[in-house]
PDB file of C-alpha atoms in Angstrom:
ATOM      1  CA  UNK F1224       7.703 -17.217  11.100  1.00  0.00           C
ATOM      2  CA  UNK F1225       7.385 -13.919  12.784  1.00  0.00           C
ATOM      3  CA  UNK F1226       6.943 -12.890  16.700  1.00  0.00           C
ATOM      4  CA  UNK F1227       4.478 -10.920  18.703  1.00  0.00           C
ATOM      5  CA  UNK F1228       4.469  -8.841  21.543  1.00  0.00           C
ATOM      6  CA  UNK F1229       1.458  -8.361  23.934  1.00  0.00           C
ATOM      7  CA  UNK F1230       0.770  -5.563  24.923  1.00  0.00           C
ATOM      8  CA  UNK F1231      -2.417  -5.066  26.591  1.00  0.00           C
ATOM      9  CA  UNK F1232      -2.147  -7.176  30.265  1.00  0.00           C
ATOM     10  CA  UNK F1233      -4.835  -9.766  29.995  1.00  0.00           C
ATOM     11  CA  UNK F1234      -5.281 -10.023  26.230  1.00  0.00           C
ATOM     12  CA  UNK F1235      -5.679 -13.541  24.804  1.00  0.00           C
ATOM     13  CA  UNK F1236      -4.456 -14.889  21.468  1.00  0.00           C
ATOM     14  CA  UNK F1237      -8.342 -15.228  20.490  1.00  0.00           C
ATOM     15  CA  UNK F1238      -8.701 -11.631  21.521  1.00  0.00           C
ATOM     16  CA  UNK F1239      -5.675 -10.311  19.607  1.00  0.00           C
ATOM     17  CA  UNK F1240      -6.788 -12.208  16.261  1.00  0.00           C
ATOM     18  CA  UNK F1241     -10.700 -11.460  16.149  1.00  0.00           C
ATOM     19  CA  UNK F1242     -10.820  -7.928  17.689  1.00  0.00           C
ATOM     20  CA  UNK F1243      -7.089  -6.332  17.443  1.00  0.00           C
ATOM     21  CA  UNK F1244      -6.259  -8.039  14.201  1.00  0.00           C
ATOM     22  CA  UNK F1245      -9.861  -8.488  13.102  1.00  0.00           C
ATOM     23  CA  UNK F1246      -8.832 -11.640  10.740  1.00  0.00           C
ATOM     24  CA  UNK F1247     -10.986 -13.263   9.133  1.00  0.00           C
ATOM     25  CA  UNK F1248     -12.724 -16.530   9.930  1.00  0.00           C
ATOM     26  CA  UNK F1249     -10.907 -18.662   7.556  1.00  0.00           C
ATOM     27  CA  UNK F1250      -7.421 -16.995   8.501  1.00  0.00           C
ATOM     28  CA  UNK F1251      -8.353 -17.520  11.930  1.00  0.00           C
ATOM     29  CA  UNK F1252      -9.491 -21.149  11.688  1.00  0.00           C
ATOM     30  CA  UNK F1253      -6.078 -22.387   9.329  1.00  0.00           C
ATOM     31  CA  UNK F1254      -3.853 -20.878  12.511  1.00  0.00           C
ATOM     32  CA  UNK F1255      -6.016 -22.452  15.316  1.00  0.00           C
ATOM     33  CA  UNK F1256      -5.491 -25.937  12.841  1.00  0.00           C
ATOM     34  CA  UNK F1257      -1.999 -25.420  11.860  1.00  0.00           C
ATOM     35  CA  UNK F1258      -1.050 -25.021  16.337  1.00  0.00           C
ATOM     36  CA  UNK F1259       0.630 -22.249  14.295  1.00  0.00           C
ATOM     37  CA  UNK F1260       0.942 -20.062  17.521  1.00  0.00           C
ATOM     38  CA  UNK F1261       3.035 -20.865  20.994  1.00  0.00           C
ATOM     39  CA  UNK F1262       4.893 -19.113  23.342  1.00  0.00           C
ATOM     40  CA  UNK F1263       8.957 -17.492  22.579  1.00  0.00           C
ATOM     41  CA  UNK F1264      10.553 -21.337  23.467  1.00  0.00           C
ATOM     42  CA  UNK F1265       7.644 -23.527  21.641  1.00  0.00           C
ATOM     43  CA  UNK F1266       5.142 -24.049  24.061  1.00  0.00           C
ATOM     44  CA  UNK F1267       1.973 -24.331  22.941  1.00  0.00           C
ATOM     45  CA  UNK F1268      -0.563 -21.772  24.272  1.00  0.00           C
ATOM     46  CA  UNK F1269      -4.140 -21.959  25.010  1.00  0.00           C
ATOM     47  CA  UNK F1270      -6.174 -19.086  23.028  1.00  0.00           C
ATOM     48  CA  UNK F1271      -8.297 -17.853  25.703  1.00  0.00           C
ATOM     49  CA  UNK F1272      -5.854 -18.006  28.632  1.00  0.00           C
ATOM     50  CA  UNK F1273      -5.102 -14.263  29.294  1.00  0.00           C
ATOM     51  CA  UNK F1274      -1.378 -13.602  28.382  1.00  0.00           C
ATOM     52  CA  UNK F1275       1.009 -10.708  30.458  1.00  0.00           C
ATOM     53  CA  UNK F1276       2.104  -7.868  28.498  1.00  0.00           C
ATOM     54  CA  UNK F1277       5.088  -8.377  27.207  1.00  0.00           C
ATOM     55  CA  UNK F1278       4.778 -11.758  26.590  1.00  0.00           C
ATOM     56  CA  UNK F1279       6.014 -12.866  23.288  1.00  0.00           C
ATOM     57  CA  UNK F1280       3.997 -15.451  21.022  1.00  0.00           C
ATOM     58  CA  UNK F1281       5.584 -16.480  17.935  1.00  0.00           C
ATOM     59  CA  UNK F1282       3.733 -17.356  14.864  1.00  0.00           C
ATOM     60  CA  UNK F1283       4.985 -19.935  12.464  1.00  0.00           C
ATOM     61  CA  UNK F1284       3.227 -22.104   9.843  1.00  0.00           C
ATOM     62  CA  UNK F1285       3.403 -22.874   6.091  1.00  0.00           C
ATOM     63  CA  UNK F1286       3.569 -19.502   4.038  1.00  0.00           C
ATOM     64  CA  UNK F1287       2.275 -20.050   0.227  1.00  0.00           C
ATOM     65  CA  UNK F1288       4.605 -18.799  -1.927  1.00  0.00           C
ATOM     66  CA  UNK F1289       3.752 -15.673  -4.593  1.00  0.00           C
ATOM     67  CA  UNK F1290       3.880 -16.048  -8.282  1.00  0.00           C
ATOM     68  CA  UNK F1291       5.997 -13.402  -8.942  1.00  0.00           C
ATOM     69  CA  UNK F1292       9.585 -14.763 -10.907  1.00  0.00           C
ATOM     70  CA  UNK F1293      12.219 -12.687  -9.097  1.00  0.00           C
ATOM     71  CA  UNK F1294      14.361 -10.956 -11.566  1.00  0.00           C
ATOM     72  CA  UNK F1295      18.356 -11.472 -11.668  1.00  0.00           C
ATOM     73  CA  UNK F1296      19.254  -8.746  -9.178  1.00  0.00           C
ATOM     74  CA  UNK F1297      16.729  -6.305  -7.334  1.00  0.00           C
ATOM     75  CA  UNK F1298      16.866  -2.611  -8.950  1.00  0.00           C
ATOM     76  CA  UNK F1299      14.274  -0.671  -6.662  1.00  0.00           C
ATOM     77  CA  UNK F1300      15.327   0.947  -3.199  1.00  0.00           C
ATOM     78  CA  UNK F1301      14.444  -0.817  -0.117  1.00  0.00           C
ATOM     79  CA  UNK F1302      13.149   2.589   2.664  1.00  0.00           C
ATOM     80  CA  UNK F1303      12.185   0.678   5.196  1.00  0.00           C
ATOM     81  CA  UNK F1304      11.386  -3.231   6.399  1.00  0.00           C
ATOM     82  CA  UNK F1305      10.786  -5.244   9.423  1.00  0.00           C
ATOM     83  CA  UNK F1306       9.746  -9.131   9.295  1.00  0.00           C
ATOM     84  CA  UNK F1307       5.957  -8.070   8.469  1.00  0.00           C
ATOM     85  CA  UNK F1308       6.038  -5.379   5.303  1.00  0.00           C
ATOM     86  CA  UNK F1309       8.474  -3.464   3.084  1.00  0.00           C
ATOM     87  CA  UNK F1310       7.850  -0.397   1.741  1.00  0.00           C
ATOM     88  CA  UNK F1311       9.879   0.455  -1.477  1.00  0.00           C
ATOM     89  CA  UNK F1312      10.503   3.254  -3.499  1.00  0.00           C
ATOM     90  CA  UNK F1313       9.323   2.467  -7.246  1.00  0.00           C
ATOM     91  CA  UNK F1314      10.601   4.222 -10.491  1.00  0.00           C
ATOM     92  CA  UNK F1315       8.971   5.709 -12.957  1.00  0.00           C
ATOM     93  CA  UNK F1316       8.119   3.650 -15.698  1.00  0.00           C
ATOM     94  CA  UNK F1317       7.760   0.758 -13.607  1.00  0.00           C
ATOM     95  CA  UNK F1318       4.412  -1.692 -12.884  1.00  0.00           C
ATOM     96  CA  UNK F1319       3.561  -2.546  -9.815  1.00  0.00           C
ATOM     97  CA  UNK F1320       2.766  -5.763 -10.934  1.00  0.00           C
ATOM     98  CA  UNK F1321       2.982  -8.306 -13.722  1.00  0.00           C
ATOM     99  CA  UNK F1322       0.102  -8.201 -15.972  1.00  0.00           C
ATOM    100  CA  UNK F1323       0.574 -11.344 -18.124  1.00  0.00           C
ATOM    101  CA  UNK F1324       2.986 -13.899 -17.708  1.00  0.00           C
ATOM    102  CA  UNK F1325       5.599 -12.433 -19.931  1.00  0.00           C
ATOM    103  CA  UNK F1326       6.061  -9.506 -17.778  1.00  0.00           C
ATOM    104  CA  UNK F1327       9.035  -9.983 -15.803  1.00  0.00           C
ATOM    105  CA  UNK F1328      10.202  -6.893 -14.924  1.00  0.00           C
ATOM    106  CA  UNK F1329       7.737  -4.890 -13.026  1.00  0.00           C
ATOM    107  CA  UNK F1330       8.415  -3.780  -9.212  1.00  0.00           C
ATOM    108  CA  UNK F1331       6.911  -6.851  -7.839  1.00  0.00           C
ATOM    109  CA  UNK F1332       9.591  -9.490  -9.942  1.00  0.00           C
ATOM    110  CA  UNK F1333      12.395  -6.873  -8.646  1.00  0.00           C
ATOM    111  CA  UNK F1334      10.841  -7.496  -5.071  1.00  0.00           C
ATOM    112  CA  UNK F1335      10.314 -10.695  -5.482  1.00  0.00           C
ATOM    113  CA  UNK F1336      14.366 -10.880  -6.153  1.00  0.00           C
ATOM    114  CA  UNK F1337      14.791  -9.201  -2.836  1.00  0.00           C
ATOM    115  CA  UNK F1338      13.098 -11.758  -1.041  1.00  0.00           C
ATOM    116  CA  UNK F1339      14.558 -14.818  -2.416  1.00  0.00           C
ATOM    117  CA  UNK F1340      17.819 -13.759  -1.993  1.00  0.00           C
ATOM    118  CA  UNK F1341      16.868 -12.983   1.733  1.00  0.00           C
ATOM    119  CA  UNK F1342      15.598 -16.361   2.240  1.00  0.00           C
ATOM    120  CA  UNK F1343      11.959 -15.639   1.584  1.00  0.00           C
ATOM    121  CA  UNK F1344       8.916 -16.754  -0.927  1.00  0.00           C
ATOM    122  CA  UNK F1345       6.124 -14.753   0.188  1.00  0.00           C
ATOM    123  CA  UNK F1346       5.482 -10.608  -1.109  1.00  0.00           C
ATOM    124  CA  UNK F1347       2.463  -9.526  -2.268  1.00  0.00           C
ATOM    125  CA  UNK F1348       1.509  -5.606  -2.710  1.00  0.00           C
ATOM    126  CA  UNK F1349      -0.997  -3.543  -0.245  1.00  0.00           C
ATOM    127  CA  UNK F1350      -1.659  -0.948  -2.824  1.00  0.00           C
ATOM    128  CA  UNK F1351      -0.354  -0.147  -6.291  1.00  0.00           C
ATOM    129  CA  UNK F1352       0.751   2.862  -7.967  1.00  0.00           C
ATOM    130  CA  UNK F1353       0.241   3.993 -11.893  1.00  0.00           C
ATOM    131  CA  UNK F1354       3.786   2.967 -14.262  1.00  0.00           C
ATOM    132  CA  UNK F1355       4.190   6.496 -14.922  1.00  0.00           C
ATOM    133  CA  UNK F1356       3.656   7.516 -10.984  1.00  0.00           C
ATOM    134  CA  UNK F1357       7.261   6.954  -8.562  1.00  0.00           C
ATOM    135  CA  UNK F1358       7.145   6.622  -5.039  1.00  0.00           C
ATOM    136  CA  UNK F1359       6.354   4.587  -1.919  1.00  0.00           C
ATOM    137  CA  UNK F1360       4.618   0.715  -2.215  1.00  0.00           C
ATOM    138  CA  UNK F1361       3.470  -0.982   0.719  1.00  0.00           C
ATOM    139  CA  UNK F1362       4.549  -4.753   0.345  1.00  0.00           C
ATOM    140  CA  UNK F1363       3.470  -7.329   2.774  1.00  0.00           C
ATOM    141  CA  UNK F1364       5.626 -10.763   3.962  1.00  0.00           C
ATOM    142  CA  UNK F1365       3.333 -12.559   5.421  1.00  0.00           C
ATOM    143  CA  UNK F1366      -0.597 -13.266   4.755  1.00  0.00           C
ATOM    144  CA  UNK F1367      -1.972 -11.904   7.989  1.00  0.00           C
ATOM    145  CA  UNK F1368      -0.113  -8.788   7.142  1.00  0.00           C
ATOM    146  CA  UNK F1369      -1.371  -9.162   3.946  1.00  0.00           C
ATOM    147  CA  UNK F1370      -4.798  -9.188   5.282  1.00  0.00           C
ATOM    148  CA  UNK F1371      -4.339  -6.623   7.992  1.00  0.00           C
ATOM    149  CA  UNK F1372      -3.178  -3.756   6.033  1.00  0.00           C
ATOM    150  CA  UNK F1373      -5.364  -4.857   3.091  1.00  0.00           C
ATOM    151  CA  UNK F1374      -8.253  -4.007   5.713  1.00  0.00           C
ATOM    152  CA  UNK F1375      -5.825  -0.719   6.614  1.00  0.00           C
ATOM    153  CA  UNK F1376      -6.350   0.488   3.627  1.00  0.00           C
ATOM    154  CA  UNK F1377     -10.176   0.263   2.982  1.00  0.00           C
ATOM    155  CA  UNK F1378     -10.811   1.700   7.153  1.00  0.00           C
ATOM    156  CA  UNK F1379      -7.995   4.961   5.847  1.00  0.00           C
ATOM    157  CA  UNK F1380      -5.645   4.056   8.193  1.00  0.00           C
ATOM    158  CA  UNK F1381      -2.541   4.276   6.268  1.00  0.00           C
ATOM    159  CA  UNK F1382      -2.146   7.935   5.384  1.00  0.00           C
ATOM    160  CA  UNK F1383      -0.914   8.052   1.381  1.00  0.00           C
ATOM    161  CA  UNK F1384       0.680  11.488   0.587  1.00  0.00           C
ATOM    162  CA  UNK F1385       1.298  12.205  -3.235  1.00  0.00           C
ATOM    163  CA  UNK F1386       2.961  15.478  -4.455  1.00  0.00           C
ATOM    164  CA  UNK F1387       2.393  16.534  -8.303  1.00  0.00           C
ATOM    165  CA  UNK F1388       3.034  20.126 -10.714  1.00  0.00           C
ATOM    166  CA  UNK F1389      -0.114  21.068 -12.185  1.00  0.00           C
ATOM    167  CA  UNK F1390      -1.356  23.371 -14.601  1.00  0.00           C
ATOM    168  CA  UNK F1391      -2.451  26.872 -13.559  1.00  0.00           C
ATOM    169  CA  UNK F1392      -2.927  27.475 -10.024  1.00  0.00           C
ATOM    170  CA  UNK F1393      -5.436  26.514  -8.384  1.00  0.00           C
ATOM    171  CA  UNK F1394      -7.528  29.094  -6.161  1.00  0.00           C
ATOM    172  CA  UNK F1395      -7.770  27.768  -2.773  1.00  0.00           C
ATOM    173  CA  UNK F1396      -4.985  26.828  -0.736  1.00  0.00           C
ATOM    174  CA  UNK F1397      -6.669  23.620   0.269  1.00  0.00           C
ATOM    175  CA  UNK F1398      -9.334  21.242  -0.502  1.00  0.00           C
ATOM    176  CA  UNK F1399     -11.349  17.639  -1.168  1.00  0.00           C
ATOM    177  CA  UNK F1400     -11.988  16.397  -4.496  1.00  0.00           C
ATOM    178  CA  UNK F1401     -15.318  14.101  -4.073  1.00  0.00           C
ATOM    179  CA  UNK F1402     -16.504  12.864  -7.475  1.00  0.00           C
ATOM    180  CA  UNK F1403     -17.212   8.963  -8.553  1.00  0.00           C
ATOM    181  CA  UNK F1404     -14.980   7.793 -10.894  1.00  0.00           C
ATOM    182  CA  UNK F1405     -15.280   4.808 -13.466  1.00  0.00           C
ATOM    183  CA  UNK F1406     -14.185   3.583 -17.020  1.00  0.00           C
ATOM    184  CA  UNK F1407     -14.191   5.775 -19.981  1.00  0.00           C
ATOM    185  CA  UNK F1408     -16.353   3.891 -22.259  1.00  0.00           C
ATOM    186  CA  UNK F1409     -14.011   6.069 -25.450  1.00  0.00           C
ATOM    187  CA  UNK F1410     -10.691   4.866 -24.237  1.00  0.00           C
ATOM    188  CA  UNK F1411      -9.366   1.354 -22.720  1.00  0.00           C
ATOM    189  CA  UNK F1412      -7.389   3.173 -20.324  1.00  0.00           C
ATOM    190  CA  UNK F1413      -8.584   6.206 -19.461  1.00  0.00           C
ATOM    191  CA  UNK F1414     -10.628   6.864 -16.726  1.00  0.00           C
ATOM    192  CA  UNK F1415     -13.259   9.805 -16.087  1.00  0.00           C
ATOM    193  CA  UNK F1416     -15.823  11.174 -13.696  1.00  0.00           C
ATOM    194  CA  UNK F1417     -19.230  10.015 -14.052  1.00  0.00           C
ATOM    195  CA  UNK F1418     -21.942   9.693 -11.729  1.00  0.00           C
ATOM    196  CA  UNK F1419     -21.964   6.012 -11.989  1.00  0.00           C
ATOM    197  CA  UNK F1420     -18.312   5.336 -10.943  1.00  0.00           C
ATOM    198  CA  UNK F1421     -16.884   4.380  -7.943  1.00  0.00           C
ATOM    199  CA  UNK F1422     -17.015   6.403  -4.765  1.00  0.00           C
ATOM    200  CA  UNK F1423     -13.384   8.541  -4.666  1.00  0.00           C
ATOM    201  CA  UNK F1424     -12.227  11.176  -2.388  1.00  0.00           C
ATOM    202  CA  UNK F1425      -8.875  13.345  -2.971  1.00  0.00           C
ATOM    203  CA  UNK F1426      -7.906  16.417  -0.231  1.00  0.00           C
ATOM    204  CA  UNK F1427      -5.294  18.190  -1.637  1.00  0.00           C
ATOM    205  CA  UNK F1428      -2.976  20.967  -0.243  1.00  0.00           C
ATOM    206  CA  UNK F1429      -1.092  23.656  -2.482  1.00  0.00           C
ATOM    207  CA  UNK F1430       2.635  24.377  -1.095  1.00  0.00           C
ATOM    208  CA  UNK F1431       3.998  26.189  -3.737  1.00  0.00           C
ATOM    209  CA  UNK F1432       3.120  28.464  -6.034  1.00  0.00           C
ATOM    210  CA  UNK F1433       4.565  29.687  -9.545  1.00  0.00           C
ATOM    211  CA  UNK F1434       3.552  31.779 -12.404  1.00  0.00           C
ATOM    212  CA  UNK F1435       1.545  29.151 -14.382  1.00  0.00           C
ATOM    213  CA  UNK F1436       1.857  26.063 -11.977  1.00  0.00           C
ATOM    214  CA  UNK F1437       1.681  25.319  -8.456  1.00  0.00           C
ATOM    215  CA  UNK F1438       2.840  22.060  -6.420  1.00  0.00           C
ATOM    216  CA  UNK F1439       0.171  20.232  -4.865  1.00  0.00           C
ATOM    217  CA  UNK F1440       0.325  17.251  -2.116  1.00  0.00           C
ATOM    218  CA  UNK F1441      -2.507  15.390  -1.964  1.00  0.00           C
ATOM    219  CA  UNK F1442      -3.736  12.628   0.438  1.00  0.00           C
ATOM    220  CA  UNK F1443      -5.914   9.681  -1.195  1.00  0.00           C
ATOM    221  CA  UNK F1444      -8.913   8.710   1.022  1.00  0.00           C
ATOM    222  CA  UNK F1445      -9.763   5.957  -1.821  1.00  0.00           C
ATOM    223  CA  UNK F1446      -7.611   4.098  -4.171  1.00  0.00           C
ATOM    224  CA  UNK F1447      -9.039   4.255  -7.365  1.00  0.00           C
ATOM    225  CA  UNK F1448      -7.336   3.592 -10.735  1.00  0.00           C
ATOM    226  CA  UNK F1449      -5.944   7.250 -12.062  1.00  0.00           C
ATOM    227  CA  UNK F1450      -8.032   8.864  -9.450  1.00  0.00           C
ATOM    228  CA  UNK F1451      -5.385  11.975  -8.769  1.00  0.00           C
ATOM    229  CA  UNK F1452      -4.884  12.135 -12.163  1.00  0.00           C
ATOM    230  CA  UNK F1453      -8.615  12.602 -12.883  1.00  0.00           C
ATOM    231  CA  UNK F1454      -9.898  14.444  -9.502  1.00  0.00           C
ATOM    232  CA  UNK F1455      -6.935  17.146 -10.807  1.00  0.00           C
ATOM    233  CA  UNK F1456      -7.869  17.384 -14.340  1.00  0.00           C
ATOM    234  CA  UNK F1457     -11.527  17.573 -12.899  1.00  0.00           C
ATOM    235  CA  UNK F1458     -10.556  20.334 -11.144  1.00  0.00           C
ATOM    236  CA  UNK F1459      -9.151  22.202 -14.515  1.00  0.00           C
ATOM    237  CA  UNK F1460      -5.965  21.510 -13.163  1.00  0.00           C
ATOM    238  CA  UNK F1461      -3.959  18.258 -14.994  1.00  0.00           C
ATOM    239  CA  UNK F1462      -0.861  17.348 -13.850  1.00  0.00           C
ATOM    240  CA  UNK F1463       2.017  19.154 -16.004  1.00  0.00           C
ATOM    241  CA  UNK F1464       2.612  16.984 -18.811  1.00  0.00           C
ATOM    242  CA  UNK F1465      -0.319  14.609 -18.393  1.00  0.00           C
ATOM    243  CA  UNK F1466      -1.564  14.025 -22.008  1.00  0.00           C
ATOM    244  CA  UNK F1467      -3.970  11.541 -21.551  1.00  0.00           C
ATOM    245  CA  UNK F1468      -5.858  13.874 -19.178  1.00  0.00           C
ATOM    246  CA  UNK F1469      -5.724  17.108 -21.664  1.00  0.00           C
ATOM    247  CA  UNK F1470      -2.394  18.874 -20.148  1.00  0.00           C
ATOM    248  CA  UNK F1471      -0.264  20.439 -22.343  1.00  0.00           C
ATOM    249  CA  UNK F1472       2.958  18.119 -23.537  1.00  0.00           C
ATOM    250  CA  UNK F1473       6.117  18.441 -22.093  1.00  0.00           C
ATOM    251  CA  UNK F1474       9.794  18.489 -23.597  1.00  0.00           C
ATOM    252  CA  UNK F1475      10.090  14.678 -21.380  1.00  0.00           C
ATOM    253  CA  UNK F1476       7.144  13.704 -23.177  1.00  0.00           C
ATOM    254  CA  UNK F1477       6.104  12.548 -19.270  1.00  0.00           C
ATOM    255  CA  UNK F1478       4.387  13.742 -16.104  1.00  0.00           C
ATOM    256  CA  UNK F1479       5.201  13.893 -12.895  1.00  0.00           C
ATOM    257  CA  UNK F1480       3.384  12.043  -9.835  1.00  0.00           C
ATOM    258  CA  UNK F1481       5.069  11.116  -7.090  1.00  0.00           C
ATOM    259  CA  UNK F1482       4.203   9.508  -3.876  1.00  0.00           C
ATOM    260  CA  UNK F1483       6.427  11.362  -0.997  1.00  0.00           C
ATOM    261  CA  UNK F1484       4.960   9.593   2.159  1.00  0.00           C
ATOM    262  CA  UNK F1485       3.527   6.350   4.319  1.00  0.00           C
ATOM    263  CA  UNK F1486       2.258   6.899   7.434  1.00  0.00           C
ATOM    264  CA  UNK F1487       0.398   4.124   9.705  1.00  0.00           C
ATOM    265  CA  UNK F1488       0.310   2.815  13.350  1.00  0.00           C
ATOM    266  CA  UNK F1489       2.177  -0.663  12.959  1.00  0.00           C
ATOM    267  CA  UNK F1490      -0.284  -3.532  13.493  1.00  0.00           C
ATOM    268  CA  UNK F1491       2.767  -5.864  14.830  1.00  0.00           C
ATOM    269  CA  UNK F1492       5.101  -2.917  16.321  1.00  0.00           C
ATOM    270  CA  UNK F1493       2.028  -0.885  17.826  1.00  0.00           C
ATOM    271  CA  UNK F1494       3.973   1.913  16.900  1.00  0.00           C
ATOM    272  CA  UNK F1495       3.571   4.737  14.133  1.00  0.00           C
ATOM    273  CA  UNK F1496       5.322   4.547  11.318  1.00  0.00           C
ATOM    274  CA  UNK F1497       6.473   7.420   8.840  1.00  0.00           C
ATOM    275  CA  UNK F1498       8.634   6.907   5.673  1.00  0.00           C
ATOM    276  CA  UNK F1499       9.179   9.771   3.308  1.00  0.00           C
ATOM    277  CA  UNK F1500      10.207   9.249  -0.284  1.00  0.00           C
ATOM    278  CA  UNK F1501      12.148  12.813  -1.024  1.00  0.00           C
TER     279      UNK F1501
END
């Protein structure tokens, strides 16, 4: 269950869910079903009766339940929630997610922890980030903010700032990084550019510079898998320590991505929303 508040004088539930929320059909038609939506005190409300701003609606119907099995206690920091999303810091060495059933302790099982022992059963991640990358994850408590930040993410809307050390320093002080990626056809894992990938867009921005590295932050426009990791070795510039994409090895053994910020205009709160991860 989660509330609402309108805010646009006039706006009807059927207007808030097809053009605000731009749900889709099937999401749509399981609420309209379910009478999942009714005014603050239960009653039920028509959905193309114009509603007063600040009125609130509250939302409340059966919520599946994710797959993940929560882990004894939950080990990753919680930087921000409301009753809609989480966003969590993730450490290094860390999935996002479970990849076969005997992976238990990945961010999503730690999550998953978080929310049982809060009373919930629902979590499911926006984005994802690589094991060896740390930073901010976008997890969603509901399905329609499942859906609506899943679309977030494929319009650009949520602003994903990375900051990594690479090699050498690069020329310009700023720049995008547009090259296709796909599958090395060599390596299971590795990914490379090649005119036959997937459409992928990096702007990055260098803050500091030393004698044989510099510090980069770089904004994703696309999600692909490795795609800093590639767009910088593309570049000629691999992250320090970044093997698997020809940098030099470090004394860790490890490299060092990390993503520093989350920025988006709150679908529910219609207000922005910036969490740093410093």
């Amino acid at each position: 269950m989660f509330h609402y508040t309108i805010v646009q004088d006039g706006q009807t539930v059927e207007e808030l869910l097809r053009d605000k929320w731009r749900l889709g059909k099937k999401i749509v038609h399981e609420l309209r079903m379910a009478k999942a939506i009714t005014l603050e005190d239960g009653t039920p409300v028509l959905w193309k009766d114009p509603l007063k701003a600040g009125t609130i609606i509250k939302f409340e119907y059966d919520i599946p339940a994710s797959s993940y099995v929560p882990t004894d206690y939950c080990d990753v920091d919680i930087r921000y929630e409301d009753e809609h999303c989480l966003i969590v810091s993730k450490p290094k060495g860390m999935s996002t997610h479970p990849n076969d059933e005997w992976d238990r302790d990945t961010c999503m099982n730690h999550v998953m922890s978080y929310i049982d022992d809060n009373g919930g059963h629902y979590a499911e991640h926006v984005h994802r980030l690589d094991q060896g990358t740390k930073g901010l994850l976008l997890i969603a408590k509901h399905p329609i903010a499942k859906s609506i930040f899943d679309r977030m993410i494929e319009e650009k809307s949520i602003i994903r700032t990375y900051a990594a050390e690479v090699q050498g320093n690069i020329r310009t002080d700023s720049g995008t990084i547009n090259a296709p990626i796909g599958k090395d056809r060599h390596h299971n894992t590795r990914r490379v550019v090649s005119p036959t990938g997937q459409h992928a867009v990096t702007h990055y921005e260098v803050v500091k510079r030393f004698k044989s590295t510099c510090v980069v932050h770089l904004v994703l426009e696309t999600g692909r898998t490795h795609q800093i990791r590639v767009h910088l070795a593309h570049l000629g510039h691999p992250i320090v320590g970044d093997t698997m994409y020809n940098a030099r090895q470090t004394a860790s053994g490890d490299y060092e991505l990390h993503a520093i910020q989350l920025e988006f205009l709150h679908p529910f709160l219609n207000e922005s929303i910036v969490v740093k991860d410093q």
